[in-house]
Amino acid sequence: MNVTVGAKAPSFSLLNTEKQKVSLEDYKGQNLVILFFPLAFTSVCTAELCSIRDNIGTYNDLNTAVVGISVDSPFTLGKFKAEQNLNFPLLSDFNKDISQAYGAFYENFVLDLKGVSKRSAFVVDKEGVVRYAQVLESAGDLPDFEAVKNTLNGLQ
């Protein structure tokens, strides 16, 4: 399944690094950037999420929350979040349902790993409507964060 701009964002309820359920509905009333990433502790994922950490004030100024989602376990994500001092929630899609619902899913990834999130960026507005969607085929590429910020500016 692929998510299209203008459609309602697929709902989710996933465990965060504190093993608490976090859902899309928790963010109603504010904009949300959803970042799917392949695997914790890999170089490109670390660089991507640390760049968000270092620029979180930009998103806060735009009344926007950010979440990162991968198929890693909540335990792995907790260690990754702590080691990188990430200042936004990481959510575990261990069962791979949400990555598939967003069309952000590799059936086969490098090293013959099966079922890994594709690097992707989605902007969901205050009403739960997708306003930006980018799913990258190459895990080595980064989302277009300028386009994400331009979308968020347009929602102000």
CSV table of C-alpha atoms in Angstrom, one decimal:
chain,number,residue,atom,x,y,z
A,1,MET,CA,0.0,0.0,0.0
A,2,ASN,CA,1.2,3.5,-0.7
A,3,VAL,CA,0.2,6.7,1.1
A,4,THR,CA,-0.7,9.6,-1.1
A,5,VAL,CA,-0.7,13.3,-0.4
A,6,GLY,CA,-4.2,14.5,0.5
A,7,ALA,CA,-5.2,11.1,2.0
A,8,LYS,CA,-5.8,10.4,5.7
A,9,ALA,CA,-2.6,9.0,7.3
A,10,PRO,CA,-2.8,5.4,8.3
A,11,SER,CA,-3.4,5.1,12.0
A,12,PHE,CA,-0.8,3.5,14.2
A,13,SER,CA,-0.2,2.5,17.7
A,14,LEU,CA,3.4,1.5,18.4
A,15,LEU,CA,5.7,1.0,21.4
A,16,ASN,CA,8.2,3.8,22.2
A,17,THR,CA,11.6,3.3,23.9
A,18,GLU,CA,9.8,3.4,27.3
A,19,LYS,CA,7.5,0.5,26.2
A,20,GLN,CA,4.5,2.8,26.1
A,21,LYS,CA,2.0,2.9,23.3
A,22,VAL,CA,2.1,6.0,21.0
A,23,SER,CA,-0.5,6.5,18.4
A,24,LEU,CA,-1.1,8.9,15.5
A,25,GLU,CA,-4.1,10.2,17.4
A,26,ASP,CA,-1.8,11.4,20.2
A,27,TYR,CA,-0.6,14.1,17.7
A,28,LYS,CA,-4.0,15.4,16.7
A,29,GLY,CA,-3.9,19.2,16.8
A,30,GLN,CA,-0.3,19.6,15.8
A,31,ASN,CA,1.7,18.7,12.7
A,32,LEU,CA,3.8,15.5,12.7
A,33,VAL,CA,6.8,14.5,10.7
A,34,ILE,CA,7.1,10.7,10.5
A,35,LEU,CA,10.5,9.4,9.6
A,36,PHE,CA,10.8,5.7,8.7
A,37,PHE,CA,14.4,4.5,8.8
A,38,PRO,CA,15.9,1.1,8.0
A,39,LEU,CA,18.0,0.1,11.1
A,40,ALA,CA,19.4,1.7,14.2
A,41,PHE,CA,23.1,2.0,14.6
A,42,THR,CA,23.8,2.2,10.9
A,43,SER,CA,25.8,5.1,9.5
A,44,VAL,CA,23.1,6.8,7.3
A,45,CYS,CA,20.3,6.4,9.9
A,46,THR,CA,22.5,7.8,12.6
A,47,ALA,CA,23.5,10.8,10.5
A,48,GLU,CA,19.8,11.4,9.6
A,49,LEU,CA,18.4,11.2,13.1
A,50,CYS,CA,21.2,13.2,14.6
A,51,SER,CA,20.6,16.0,12.1
A,52,ILE,CA,17.0,16.1,13.3
A,53,ARG,CA,18.2,16.1,16.9
A,54,ASP,CA,20.4,19.1,16.1
A,55,ASN,CA,17.6,20.9,14.4
A,56,ILE,CA,14.6,20.0,16.6
A,57,GLY,CA,14.1,23.7,17.4
A,58,THR,CA,13.1,24.3,13.8
A,59,TYR,CA,10.3,21.7,14.0
A,60,ASN,CA,9.2,22.9,17.5
A,61,ASP,CA,8.9,26.5,16.1
A,62,LEU,CA,6.6,25.1,13.4
A,63,ASN,CA,4.3,23.4,16.0
A,64,THR,CA,5.5,20.1,14.7
A,65,ALA,CA,6.4,16.9,16.5
A,66,VAL,CA,8.8,14.3,15.0
A,67,VAL,CA,8.8,10.6,15.4
A,68,GLY,CA,11.2,8.0,14.0
A,69,ILE,CA,10.0,4.5,13.2
A,70,SER,CA,11.9,1.4,12.4
A,71,VAL,CA,11.4,-2.4,12.6
A,72,ASP,CA,14.0,-2.5,15.5
A,73,SER,CA,12.8,-3.7,18.9
A,74,PRO,CA,11.9,-1.1,21.5
A,75,PHE,CA,15.0,-2.3,23.4
A,76,THR,CA,17.4,-1.7,20.5
A,77,LEU,CA,15.8,1.7,19.8
A,78,GLY,CA,16.1,2.6,23.5
A,79,LYS,CA,19.9,2.0,23.4
A,80,PHE,CA,20.2,3.8,20.1
A,81,LYS,CA,18.2,6.8,21.4
A,82,ALA,CA,20.3,7.0,24.6
A,83,GLU,CA,23.7,6.7,22.8
A,84,GLN,CA,22.8,9.4,20.3
A,85,ASN,CA,21.0,11.7,22.8
A,86,LEU,CA,17.9,11.8,20.5
A,87,ASN,CA,15.3,14.3,21.6
A,88,PHE,CA,12.2,12.9,19.9
A,89,PRO,CA,10.4,9.6,20.2
A,90,LEU,CA,11.5,6.4,18.4
A,91,LEU,CA,8.8,3.9,17.7
A,92,SER,CA,9.1,0.2,17.1
A,93,ASP,CA,7.3,-1.3,14.1
A,94,PHE,CA,8.7,-4.7,15.1
A,95,ASN,CA,5.7,-6.5,13.5
A,96,LYS,CA,6.2,-4.4,10.3
A,97,ASP,CA,2.5,-3.5,9.8
A,98,ILE,CA,2.9,0.2,9.8
A,99,SER,CA,5.9,0.3,7.5
A,100,GLN,CA,3.8,-1.7,5.0
A,101,ALA,CA,0.7,0.5,5.5
A,102,TYR,CA,2.8,3.6,4.6
A,103,GLY,CA,4.4,1.8,1.6
A,104,ALA,CA,7.8,2.3,3.3
A,105,PHE,CA,8.9,-1.4,3.3
A,106,TYR,CA,11.7,-3.5,1.8
A,107,GLU,CA,10.7,-7.1,1.3
A,108,ASN,CA,14.4,-7.8,0.9
A,109,PHE,CA,17.1,-5.5,2.2
A,110,VAL,CA,20.9,-5.7,2.2
A,111,LEU,CA,22.6,-8.8,3.6
A,112,ASP,CA,19.4,-10.7,2.6
A,113,LEU,CA,17.5,-9.1,5.6
A,114,LYS,CA,13.8,-9.5,5.1
A,115,GLY,CA,11.2,-6.9,6.0
A,116,VAL,CA,13.0,-3.6,6.8
A,117,SER,CA,11.5,0.0,6.8
A,118,LYS,CA,12.5,2.1,3.7
A,119,ARG,CA,13.9,5.5,4.5
A,120,SER,CA,10.9,7.8,4.2
A,121,ALA,CA,9.5,11.1,5.3
A,122,PHE,CA,5.8,12.0,5.8
A,123,VAL,CA,4.2,15.3,6.9
A,124,VAL,CA,0.8,14.8,8.6
A,125,ASP,CA,-1.2,17.9,9.3
A,126,LYS,CA,-3.2,18.7,12.5
A,127,GLU,CA,-6.2,16.9,11.1
A,128,GLY,CA,-4.3,13.7,10.2
A,129,VAL,CA,-4.0,14.3,6.5
A,130,VAL,CA,-0.8,13.6,4.6
A,131,ARG,CA,0.7,16.8,3.2
A,132,TYR,CA,4.1,15.4,2.1
A,133,ALA,CA,5.3,11.9,1.3
A,134,GLN,CA,8.7,10.7,0.1
A,135,VAL,CA,9.7,7.1,0.1
A,136,LEU,CA,13.2,6.5,-1.0
A,137,GLU,CA,14.3,3.3,-2.8
A,138,SER,CA,18.0,3.8,-1.9
A,139,ALA,CA,18.7,3.5,1.8
A,140,GLY,CA,21.8,5.6,1.2
A,141,ASP,CA,19.7,8.6,0.3
A,142,LEU,CA,18.3,11.1,2.8
A,143,PRO,CA,14.8,12.7,2.7
A,144,ASP,CA,14.5,16.2,1.2
A,145,PHE,CA,14.3,18.0,4.6
A,146,GLU,CA,14.0,21.4,2.8
A,147,ALA,CA,10.8,20.2,1.1
A,148,VAL,CA,9.6,18.9,4.5
A,149,LYS,CA,10.2,22.3,6.1
A,150,ASN,CA,8.6,24.1,3.1
A,151,THR,CA,5.5,21.9,3.5
A,152,LEU,CA,5.4,22.7,7.3
A,153,ASN,CA,5.8,26.4,6.6
A,154,GLY,CA,2.8,26.2,4.3
A,155,LEU,CA,0.7,24.7,7.1
A,156,GLN,CA,1.3,27.6,9.4
